[in-house]
Each structure stands twice: as C-alpha cells, then as structure tokens.
Short mmCIF file of C-alpha atoms in Angstrom, two decimals:
data_model
loop_
_atom_site.label_atom_id
_atom_site.label_comp_id
_atom_site.label_asym_id
_atom_site.label_seq_id
_atom_site.Cartn_x
_atom_site.Cartn_y
_atom_site.Cartn_z
CA MET A 1 -6.24 -21.57 -5.47
CA THR A 2 -8.69 -22.10 -2.67
CA THR A 3 -9.01 -25.34 -0.75
CA SER A 4 -12.54 -25.70 -2.06
CA SER A 5 -11.64 -25.19 -5.70
CA ARG A 6 -8.60 -27.43 -5.36
CA HIS A 7 -10.84 -30.20 -4.01
CA SER A 8 -13.40 -29.67 -6.75
CA GLY A 9 -10.70 -29.67 -9.42
CA SER A 10 -9.34 -32.97 -8.11
CA ALA A 11 -12.81 -34.46 -8.34
CA LEU A 12 -13.13 -33.25 -11.91
CA ALA A 13 -9.74 -34.67 -12.88
CA ALA A 14 -10.92 -38.03 -11.61
CA VAL A 15 -14.16 -37.72 -13.58
CA LEU A 16 -12.30 -36.88 -16.79
CA LEU A 17 -9.77 -39.64 -16.31
CA LEU A 18 -12.58 -42.09 -15.76
CA ALA A 19 -14.28 -40.74 -18.85
CA THR A 20 -11.16 -41.34 -20.89
CA ALA A 21 -10.99 -44.87 -19.57
CA GLY A 22 -14.62 -45.30 -20.57
CA PHE A 23 -13.94 -44.21 -24.12
CA THR A 24 -11.02 -46.61 -24.35
CA PHE A 25 -12.19 -49.65 -22.50
CA GLY A 26 -15.85 -49.40 -21.57
CA GLY A 27 -17.62 -47.81 -24.48
CA PRO A 28 -18.35 -44.13 -25.20
CA GLY A 29 -18.87 -42.11 -22.05
CA THR A 30 -19.57 -45.09 -19.79
CA ALA A 31 -17.43 -43.93 -16.89
CA LEU A 32 -18.38 -40.27 -17.24
CA ALA A 33 -22.05 -41.18 -17.24
CA GLN A 34 -21.57 -43.28 -14.11
CA ALA A 35 -19.60 -40.55 -12.36
CA SER A 36 -22.24 -37.99 -13.28
CA SER A 37 -24.96 -40.35 -12.08
CA ASP A 38 -23.19 -40.76 -8.75
CA ALA A 39 -22.93 -37.00 -8.34
CA SER A 40 -26.58 -36.57 -9.30
CA ALA A 41 -27.60 -39.05 -6.65
CA ASP A 42 -26.34 -36.58 -4.03
CA THR A 43 -27.80 -33.31 -5.32
CA THR A 44 -29.97 -33.20 -8.43
CA HIS A 45 -32.16 -30.17 -7.98
CA ASP A 46 -29.89 -27.66 -9.73
CA ALA A 47 -29.27 -29.96 -12.70
CA VAL A 48 -32.84 -29.44 -13.83
CA ASN A 49 -33.19 -25.85 -12.62
CA GLU A 50 -32.36 -23.61 -15.56
CA SER A 51 -32.38 -20.52 -13.33
CA SER A 52 -29.82 -21.87 -10.85
CA PRO A 53 -26.53 -19.97 -10.50
CA ARG A 54 -24.56 -22.93 -11.85
CA SER A 55 -26.81 -23.23 -14.89
CA VAL A 56 -26.17 -19.57 -15.68
CA TRP A 57 -22.45 -19.93 -15.02
CA HIS A 58 -22.07 -23.09 -17.07
CA GLN A 59 -23.67 -21.49 -20.10
CA ASP A 60 -21.81 -18.18 -19.78
CA ILE A 61 -18.42 -19.73 -19.11
CA GLY A 62 -18.99 -22.03 -22.08
CA LEU A 63 -19.52 -18.93 -24.24
CA GLY A 64 -16.24 -17.56 -22.94
CA TYR A 65 -14.38 -20.74 -23.78
CA ARG A 66 -15.87 -20.76 -27.28
CA GLN A 67 -14.71 -17.18 -27.76
CA LEU A 68 -11.23 -18.24 -26.70
CA ALA A 69 -11.23 -21.12 -29.18
CA SER A 70 -12.49 -18.93 -32.00
CA ARG A 71 -9.89 -16.25 -31.46
CA THR A 72 -7.01 -18.70 -31.08
CA GLN A 73 -8.09 -20.30 -34.35
CA THR A 74 -8.06 -16.91 -36.08
CA LEU A 75 -4.62 -16.22 -34.61
CA ALA A 76 -3.27 -19.56 -35.84
CA GLU A 77 -4.61 -18.96 -39.35
CA ARG A 78 -3.03 -15.51 -39.54
CA LEU A 79 0.30 -16.75 -38.25
CA LYS A 80 0.30 -19.53 -40.83
CA ALA A 81 -0.42 -17.02 -43.59
CA SER A 82 2.36 -14.75 -42.31
CA CYS A 83 4.98 -17.23 -43.46
CA GLY A 84 4.38 -15.82 -46.91
CA GLU A 85 3.80 -12.15 -46.10
CA VAL A 86 4.16 -10.68 -42.62
CA ASP A 87 1.58 -8.12 -41.47
CA ARG A 88 2.91 -7.50 -37.99
CA PRO A 89 0.16 -5.07 -36.85
CA ALA A 90 -2.53 -7.57 -37.87
CA LEU A 91 -0.70 -10.40 -36.12
CA ARG A 92 -0.31 -8.37 -32.95
CA SER A 93 -4.00 -7.49 -33.05
CA ALA A 94 -5.01 -11.15 -33.44
CA TRP A 95 -2.64 -12.15 -30.63
CA LEU A 96 -4.07 -9.55 -28.27
CA ALA A 97 -7.67 -10.50 -29.10
CA ALA A 98 -6.98 -14.15 -28.32
CA TYR A 99 -5.02 -13.27 -25.18
CA GLN A 100 -7.89 -11.08 -23.97
CA ALA A 101 -10.32 -13.94 -24.57
CA TRP A 102 -8.21 -16.09 -22.25
CA GLN A 103 -8.10 -13.36 -19.62
CA ALA A 104 -11.90 -13.16 -19.71
CA VAL A 105 -12.26 -16.76 -18.50
CA ARG A 106 -9.12 -16.83 -16.39
CA PHE A 107 -11.17 -16.59 -13.17
CA VAL A 108 -12.33 -20.19 -13.72
CA ASP A 109 -9.59 -21.99 -11.79
CA PHE A 110 -11.33 -25.35 -11.45
CA GLY A 111 -12.61 -28.02 -13.80
CA PRO A 112 -11.19 -28.77 -17.26
CA ILE A 113 -8.73 -25.88 -17.12
CA GLU A 114 -6.87 -27.69 -14.30
CA VAL A 115 -6.30 -30.87 -16.31
CA ASP A 116 -2.68 -31.14 -17.48
CA SER A 117 -2.00 -27.61 -16.16
CA ARG A 118 -3.85 -26.09 -19.11
CA ALA A 119 -3.95 -22.62 -17.56
CA TRP A 120 -0.14 -22.67 -17.40
CA GLN A 121 0.03 -23.90 -20.98
CA LEU A 122 -1.99 -20.88 -22.06
CA GLN A 123 -0.07 -18.42 -19.91
CA PHE A 124 3.17 -19.00 -18.03
CA TRP A 125 3.21 -16.14 -15.54
CA PRO A 126 4.68 -14.89 -13.23
CA ASP A 127 8.03 -15.37 -14.95
CA ALA A 128 10.57 -13.82 -12.58
CA LYS A 129 13.49 -15.65 -14.24
CA ASN A 130 12.46 -14.80 -17.81
CA LEU A 131 12.16 -18.46 -18.72
CA VAL A 132 9.88 -17.59 -21.62
CA GLY A 133 12.44 -15.33 -23.24
CA THR A 134 15.25 -17.79 -22.62
CA ARG A 135 13.41 -20.82 -23.98
CA VAL A 136 12.03 -19.05 -27.05
CA GLY A 137 15.46 -17.61 -27.78
CA ALA A 138 16.95 -21.09 -27.62
CA ARG A 139 14.34 -22.39 -30.05
CA LEU A 140 15.27 -19.66 -32.50
CA ARG A 141 18.88 -20.89 -32.45
CA GLN A 142 17.98 -24.45 -33.42
CA ASP A 143 19.22 -25.88 -36.68
CA THR A 144 15.80 -27.19 -37.74
CA PRO A 145 12.30 -25.66 -37.52
CA VAL A 146 10.12 -26.51 -34.52
CA SER A 147 7.08 -28.71 -35.05
CA ALA A 148 3.71 -28.65 -33.31
CA ASP A 149 4.64 -31.95 -31.64
CA ASP A 150 7.81 -30.35 -30.28
CA ILE A 151 5.80 -27.61 -28.59
CA ALA A 152 3.15 -30.02 -27.33
CA GLU A 153 5.91 -31.95 -25.53
CA ALA A 154 7.78 -28.85 -24.35
CA GLY A 155 7.53 -27.00 -21.05
CA VAL A 156 4.78 -24.47 -20.36
CA ALA A 157 7.19 -21.55 -20.83
CA GLU A 158 7.23 -22.30 -24.57
CA GLN A 159 3.56 -23.05 -25.12
CA GLY A 160 1.39 -20.00 -24.52
CA PHE A 161 0.58 -16.39 -25.26
CA PRO A 162 3.74 -15.01 -23.58
CA ALA A 163 5.91 -17.14 -25.88
CA LEU A 164 4.18 -15.63 -28.90
CA GLU A 165 4.65 -12.18 -27.37
CA VAL A 166 8.42 -12.72 -27.53
CA LEU A 167 8.19 -13.42 -31.26
CA LEU A 168 5.95 -10.43 -31.89
CA TYR A 169 7.61 -7.82 -29.67
CA ASP A 170 10.97 -8.83 -28.17
CA ASP A 171 14.36 -7.47 -29.21
CA VAL A 172 15.40 -11.02 -30.07
CA MET A 173 13.41 -10.50 -33.28
CA ALA A 174 14.85 -7.06 -34.02
CA SER A 175 17.01 -8.31 -36.88
CA ARG A 176 14.77 -11.17 -38.00
CA SER A 177 11.50 -11.45 -39.86
CA LEU A 178 8.65 -13.50 -38.49
CA GLY A 179 8.38 -14.86 -42.01
CA ASP A 180 11.78 -16.53 -41.77
CA PRO A 181 11.59 -20.33 -41.54
CA LEU A 182 12.55 -20.80 -37.87
CA PRO A 183 10.42 -17.99 -36.33
CA CYS A 184 7.49 -18.78 -38.60
CA ALA A 185 7.54 -22.48 -37.74
CA LEU A 186 7.84 -21.70 -34.04
CA ALA A 187 4.95 -19.22 -34.08
CA GLY A 188 2.81 -21.67 -36.01
CA ALA A 189 3.61 -24.50 -33.61
CA ILE A 190 2.76 -22.40 -30.54
CA SER A 191 -0.52 -21.19 -32.03
CA THR A 192 -1.46 -24.74 -33.05
CA HIS A 193 -0.94 -25.81 -29.45
CA LEU A 194 -3.12 -22.94 -28.20
CA VAL A 195 -5.90 -24.10 -30.51
CA ALA A 196 -5.58 -27.68 -29.29
CA VAL A 197 -5.74 -26.64 -25.62
CA SER A 198 -8.69 -24.31 -26.19
CA ASP A 199 -10.64 -26.94 -28.13
CA ALA A 200 -9.98 -29.53 -25.43
CA VAL A 201 -11.26 -27.19 -22.72
CA ILE A 202 -14.52 -26.62 -24.61
CA ALA A 203 -15.13 -30.33 -25.10
CA ASP A 204 -14.33 -31.13 -21.48
CA TRP A 205 -16.45 -28.24 -20.17
CA GLN A 206 -19.46 -29.69 -21.94
CA ALA A 207 -18.69 -33.20 -20.63
CA PHE A 208 -18.28 -31.65 -17.18
CA ALA A 209 -21.83 -30.22 -17.22
CA PRO A 210 -23.68 -33.03 -15.39
CA HIS A 211 -21.11 -33.10 -12.59
CA TYR A 212 -20.93 -29.30 -12.28
CA LEU A 213 -24.69 -28.79 -12.33
CA ALA A 214 -25.39 -31.55 -9.84
CA THR A 215 -22.76 -30.61 -7.24
CA ASP A 216 -23.68 -27.83 -4.81
CA SER A 217 -20.08 -27.11 -3.82
CA TYR A 218 -19.40 -25.66 -7.26
CA ASN A 219 -21.37 -22.56 -6.26
CA GLU A 220 -18.64 -21.91 -3.72
CA ALA A 221 -15.84 -23.00 -6.08
CA THR A 222 -17.01 -20.57 -8.78
CA LEU A 223 -17.26 -17.73 -6.29
CA HIS A 224 -13.82 -18.59 -4.93
CA GLY A 225 -12.45 -18.46 -8.48
CA ALA A 226 -13.64 -14.87 -8.88
CA MET A 227 -12.32 -13.95 -5.42
CA GLN A 228 -8.92 -15.41 -6.30
CA SER A 229 -8.93 -13.62 -9.65
CA LEU A 230 -9.47 -10.22 -8.02
CA GLU A 231 -6.83 -10.96 -5.38
CA ILE A 232 -4.26 -11.75 -8.08
CA LEU A 233 -5.30 -8.70 -10.10
CA GLU A 234 -4.94 -6.38 -7.12
CA ASP A 235 -1.78 -7.81 -5.58
CA LYS A 236 0.21 -9.46 -8.36
CA ARG A 237 -0.87 -7.84 -11.60
CA LEU A 238 -1.16 -4.25 -10.34
CA GLY A 239 0.21 -3.89 -6.82
CA GLU A 240 3.62 -5.52 -7.22
CA PRO A 241 4.71 -3.91 -10.50
CA LEU A 242 3.40 -0.51 -9.37
CA GLY A 243 5.31 -0.72 -6.08
CA LEU A 244 2.18 -0.74 -3.93
CA MET A 245 2.98 -3.95 -2.04
CA GLY A 246 5.96 -2.77 0.01
CA ALA A 247 8.69 -3.10 -2.62
CA ALA A 248 9.96 -0.68 -5.25
CA PRO A 249 8.09 -0.37 -8.56
CA ASN A 250 9.24 -2.92 -11.14
CA ALA A 251 7.60 -2.83 -14.55
CA TYR A 252 9.13 -6.19 -15.46
CA ARG A 253 6.85 -7.84 -12.91
CA ALA A 254 3.87 -6.82 -15.02
CA GLU A 255 2.14 -9.13 -17.44
CA ALA A 256 2.84 -8.51 -21.10
CA TRP A 257 5.56 -5.96 -20.34
CA ARG A 258 7.12 -6.48 -23.76
CA SER A 259 3.96 -5.44 -25.61
CA GLY A 260 2.75 -2.89 -23.06
CA GLN A 261 -0.64 -4.60 -22.90
CA SER A 262 -0.78 -5.24 -19.14
CA VAL A 263 -3.71 -2.87 -18.59
CA ALA A 264 -5.59 -4.15 -21.63
CA LEU A 265 -5.33 -7.67 -20.22
CA ALA A 266 -6.50 -6.48 -16.80
CA ALA A 267 -9.49 -4.82 -18.45
CA ALA A 268 -10.24 -8.09 -20.26
CA SER A 269 -10.29 -9.94 -16.94
CA LEU A 270 -12.77 -7.42 -15.55
CA ALA A 271 -14.89 -7.65 -18.69
CA GLY A 272 -14.89 -11.43 -18.31
CA LEU A 273 -16.16 -11.14 -14.74
CA GLU A 274 -18.91 -8.86 -16.01
CA GLN A 275 -19.92 -11.18 -18.86
CA TYR A 276 -19.35 -14.65 -17.47
CA PHE A 277 -19.46 -14.36 -13.66
CA GLN A 278 -21.70 -11.48 -12.60
CA PRO A 279 -24.99 -12.83 -14.08
CA GLY A 280 -24.69 -16.11 -12.19
CA LEU A 281 -23.70 -14.28 -9.01
CA ALA A 282 -26.72 -11.99 -9.35
CA THR A 283 -28.95 -15.05 -9.68
CA TRP A 284 -27.51 -16.59 -6.52
CA LEU A 285 -27.80 -13.35 -4.54
CA ASP A 286 -31.35 -12.74 -5.73
CA GLN A 287 -32.40 -16.24 -4.70
CA ALA A 288 -30.69 -15.76 -1.32
CA GLY A 289 -32.55 -12.50 -0.69
CA HIS A 290 -29.54 -10.22 -1.25
CA ALA A 291 -30.33 -8.67 -4.62
CA GLU A 292 -29.01 -5.30 -3.40
CA LEU A 293 -25.53 -6.80 -3.09
CA GLY A 294 -25.75 -8.05 -6.64
CA ASP A 295 -26.62 -4.54 -7.80
CA ALA A 296 -23.74 -3.06 -5.80
CA PHE A 297 -21.27 -5.55 -7.30
CA ALA A 298 -22.49 -4.80 -10.83
CA ARG A 299 -22.06 -1.05 -10.28
CA GLN A 300 -18.60 -1.35 -8.78
CA LEU A 301 -17.49 -3.76 -11.49
CA GLU A 302 -18.72 -1.38 -14.19
CA ASP A 303 -16.88 1.55 -12.58
CA THR A 304 -13.69 -0.49 -12.30
CA LEU A 305 -13.88 -1.68 -15.89
CA GLU A 306 -14.47 1.86 -17.14
CA GLN A 307 -11.39 3.03 -15.24
CA ALA A 308 -9.28 0.27 -16.79
CA GLU A 309 -10.53 0.91 -20.32
CA ALA A 310 -9.82 4.63 -20.03
CA ILE A 311 -6.09 4.09 -19.37
CA GLU A 312 -3.85 4.43 -22.38
CA GLY A 313 -0.66 2.41 -22.49
CA GLY A 314 0.62 -0.14 -20.03
CA ILE A 315 2.46 -0.28 -16.74
CA VAL A 316 5.89 -0.09 -18.40
CA ASP A 317 5.07 3.26 -20.01
CA ALA A 318 3.56 4.61 -16.81
CA LEU A 319 6.68 3.79 -14.78
CA ASP A 320 9.12 5.16 -17.35
CA ASP A 321 11.06 8.09 -15.86
CA SER A 322 12.80 10.92 -17.64
CA ILE A 323 16.51 11.63 -17.16
CA ASP A 324 15.97 13.83 -14.11
CA GLY A 325 13.94 11.14 -12.39
CA GLU A 326 10.57 12.75 -12.85
CA PRO A 327 7.77 10.58 -14.25
CA LYS A 328 7.10 11.06 -17.95
CA HIS A 329 3.46 10.07 -17.55
CA PRO A 330 2.23 11.25 -14.13
CA SER A 331 -1.41 11.09 -15.23
CA SER A 332 -0.98 7.43 -16.21
CA ARG A 333 0.52 6.63 -12.83
CA GLN A 334 -2.40 8.31 -11.10
CA ALA A 335 -4.87 6.48 -13.31
CA LEU A 336 -3.25 3.15 -12.47
CA ALA A 337 -3.28 3.97 -8.76
CA THR A 338 -6.99 4.74 -9.08
CA LEU A 339 -7.56 1.45 -10.89
CA TYR A 340 -5.75 -0.35 -8.08
CA LEU A 341 -8.09 1.25 -5.54
CA GLU A 342 -11.16 0.41 -7.63
CA VAL A 343 -10.09 -3.23 -7.83
CA ALA A 344 -9.47 -3.23 -4.07
CA GLN A 345 -13.00 -1.94 -3.47
CA LEU A 346 -14.46 -4.55 -5.80
CA ARG A 347 -12.51 -7.29 -4.09
CA ALA A 348 -13.56 -6.08 -0.63
CA LEU A 349 -17.21 -6.07 -1.68
CA LEU A 350 -16.98 -9.64 -2.94
CA ASP A 351 -14.85 -10.98 -0.06
CA ASP A 352 -16.23 -9.09 2.91
CA GLN A 353 -19.91 -8.59 2.08
CA ILE A 354 -21.11 -10.91 -0.65
CA ALA A 355 -19.27 -14.08 0.35
CA PRO A 356 -20.40 -13.90 4.01
CA ALA A 357 -23.96 -13.16 2.92
CA LEU A 358 -23.86 -16.39 0.92
CA GLY A 359 -22.25 -18.35 3.74
CA VAL A 360 -18.91 -18.69 1.96
CA VAL A 361 -15.60 -18.53 3.83
CA LYS A 362 -12.64 -17.21 1.89
CA GLY A 363 -10.18 -19.86 3.06
CA PHE A 364 -6.51 -20.43 2.23
CA ASN A 365 -5.18 -20.25 -1.32
CA SER A 366 -1.84 -20.72 -2.99
CA SER A 367 -1.10 -17.01 -3.27
CA ASP A 368 -1.33 -16.43 0.50
CA GLY A 369 2.27 -17.57 1.08
CA ASP A 370 3.56 -19.70 3.93
#
C-alpha cells in the first residue's frame, strides 16, 4: 500500500468512526456530515463537477461493489440450497463469479475496504503456511455445526473466498458431501459473512462520497491503487509462482491453486481495471492534456486482458511436469510468460509515463520489502 493511500485510508477510517458515533450519540449522520463539510471547505470544485476523474471513479467503483454484493448474495443462496441437494458444478460456478467480482474491485486499496481489514476478510492471500486449509479442516472436525456468528468472530483465514475454495475443491472433502451438516453449515456461514462484508462496503462507499469527491489527494490514491494492483499481479500473482522472480517455480504460491482458477482471477482483475479504473484515468489524462497516454493505456490493457482470457487452465496445470521432467503443457507456460510480459508493459506505462505526466510519484508501499 502506498504512503498516500495509507494516509487517505486512515482519514476515511476516522470519518467512518465519527459517522458511527454520530448515528449512536449525535443523530443520523451528524459526524459524517461535519467531516464531509470540513473536507469540502478545503476543496469543493470536484464535488460538483460530474466530469471530474473522482466523479467517474466513484460511480464506476460503486458499480463494481454492487456487482460483488449481488454475486455473493447469489452464492450464499445457492450454498444454502445445497444443504438439500448438492450441485457442485453450479456451486463452483457461483463461487468463481463472486470471486471474480471481488478481483475486479481489488485495486481499490483505500476507503471502506480498509475498515476492519475487509479486503483480508474477503481474501486471505498470500497463505504460505496454508492457514486456510488448516483452519477450515479444524472446523470440519468440530462436534457442532459452525454458525455465521462463529465465522464473523473468527480469523480472516476462515472468512473469505479461499476458505470456500477448500470446501469446493480440496482433498479434505474427498470423502464428504457438501450437503453433510458440518460442511454445509460452514459453507453457509462463510458465504453469509461475505454478503455482510460486501453490503457494508457498498453502504460505506456511498457515505464516503462527499469526502472522496471533495479531496484532491484521492486522485493520487486511486491511481496508486491501480499501480499497486499491477505490481502485485506482475510480481506476486504471476512472477513468483512461475519462477520469474529469482526463485524456482512453485505453483502453490499461486492464488486459487486448488481450483486452478489463478489465471481467471488475474483476468478478472484486468477486466476490473478496464471497467472501473480506465474511464476515470482517461478523464484525468484528457483534462491534463495527455489524452494520447489514455489511449495507449486502454490499448495495452485490452491486449493484456485478451492474452489472459485466451489462456486455458491455471498456473498449476501449466507447471505440471511429466515423469521425464518435460512440461506437459509447454504452450500454456509460454502463454503465461507472455501474459507476464504484457502485465509488465502495462505496469511500466502506468508507472513510468502516466504517473509522471500527472505529477504523481510512485512512493513506498508495503510490498517493496525492507
């Protein structure tokens, strides 16, 4: 996370905490209205400018959050129904659709998503110690079914999409049915928590609007979020598991290695940048006199997304070797290496050309190391 976005997120947390205090002690929205008024006193021009980058971003990101909430609700309903009759392919499809909706807005690393570590509640990753598998396995050995309250009070390793992936794909379920009482209750509790988190993010994103629209630094924070997202995609989600970061390939470092959906999730992140980030960026660049950079970013993003969507299977399949050590899927490995290069080019365009043109410095973030 960048210094700028970390600062902005801290400001938002204060705004939301004050808002909560207002609801409890000072009447509906009193503190939030005051905090928004204070922010507006500093910079108000973008709050009333419907063509400002932040106006475009706030609307588009809101659409992404609503998509997330809708798909998590569908997932929860299907999991609840599965306690009677399990349709595993349909459940896996609903899980992936909801997970992809999260990936699409994952670049937003500031604002409501920071409150109570909501991003970690939706997705605990990286998970080098397999805490998700360990914790879910322990839940399945309990004497009594897990409740939604149990999951709400649990650690993030038990709360999100990776925890559901264990129930839908892991060998721990090889001899069990998802319709059995313990697995069914656990899946239902996790999905209920996902719905609660998604709904809370939507509500807080709308309450956040006056502060976001009236604060100029959120242009930079939103751009930094996309820069960070591409850095993580290149280095952590592709580079490390593919062995392109100085260490040997390790498929278990990939997201969603159990389901083989690592590339599908990467494609969803790119699609989210195209839907929810690129229009606002184009607006900013056009207003700054750099429309050509906006066009270049749109073209490179489209090429990168097309490369991701054309890849069949995930990183685990691509790295699987035959007995004699030769790759079983050399074309998949090549396609993933090409995707890695496409992401690197997209990241370089955003970091090295667009950000400087807009007067934005990349800065330190939490993935840079010591």
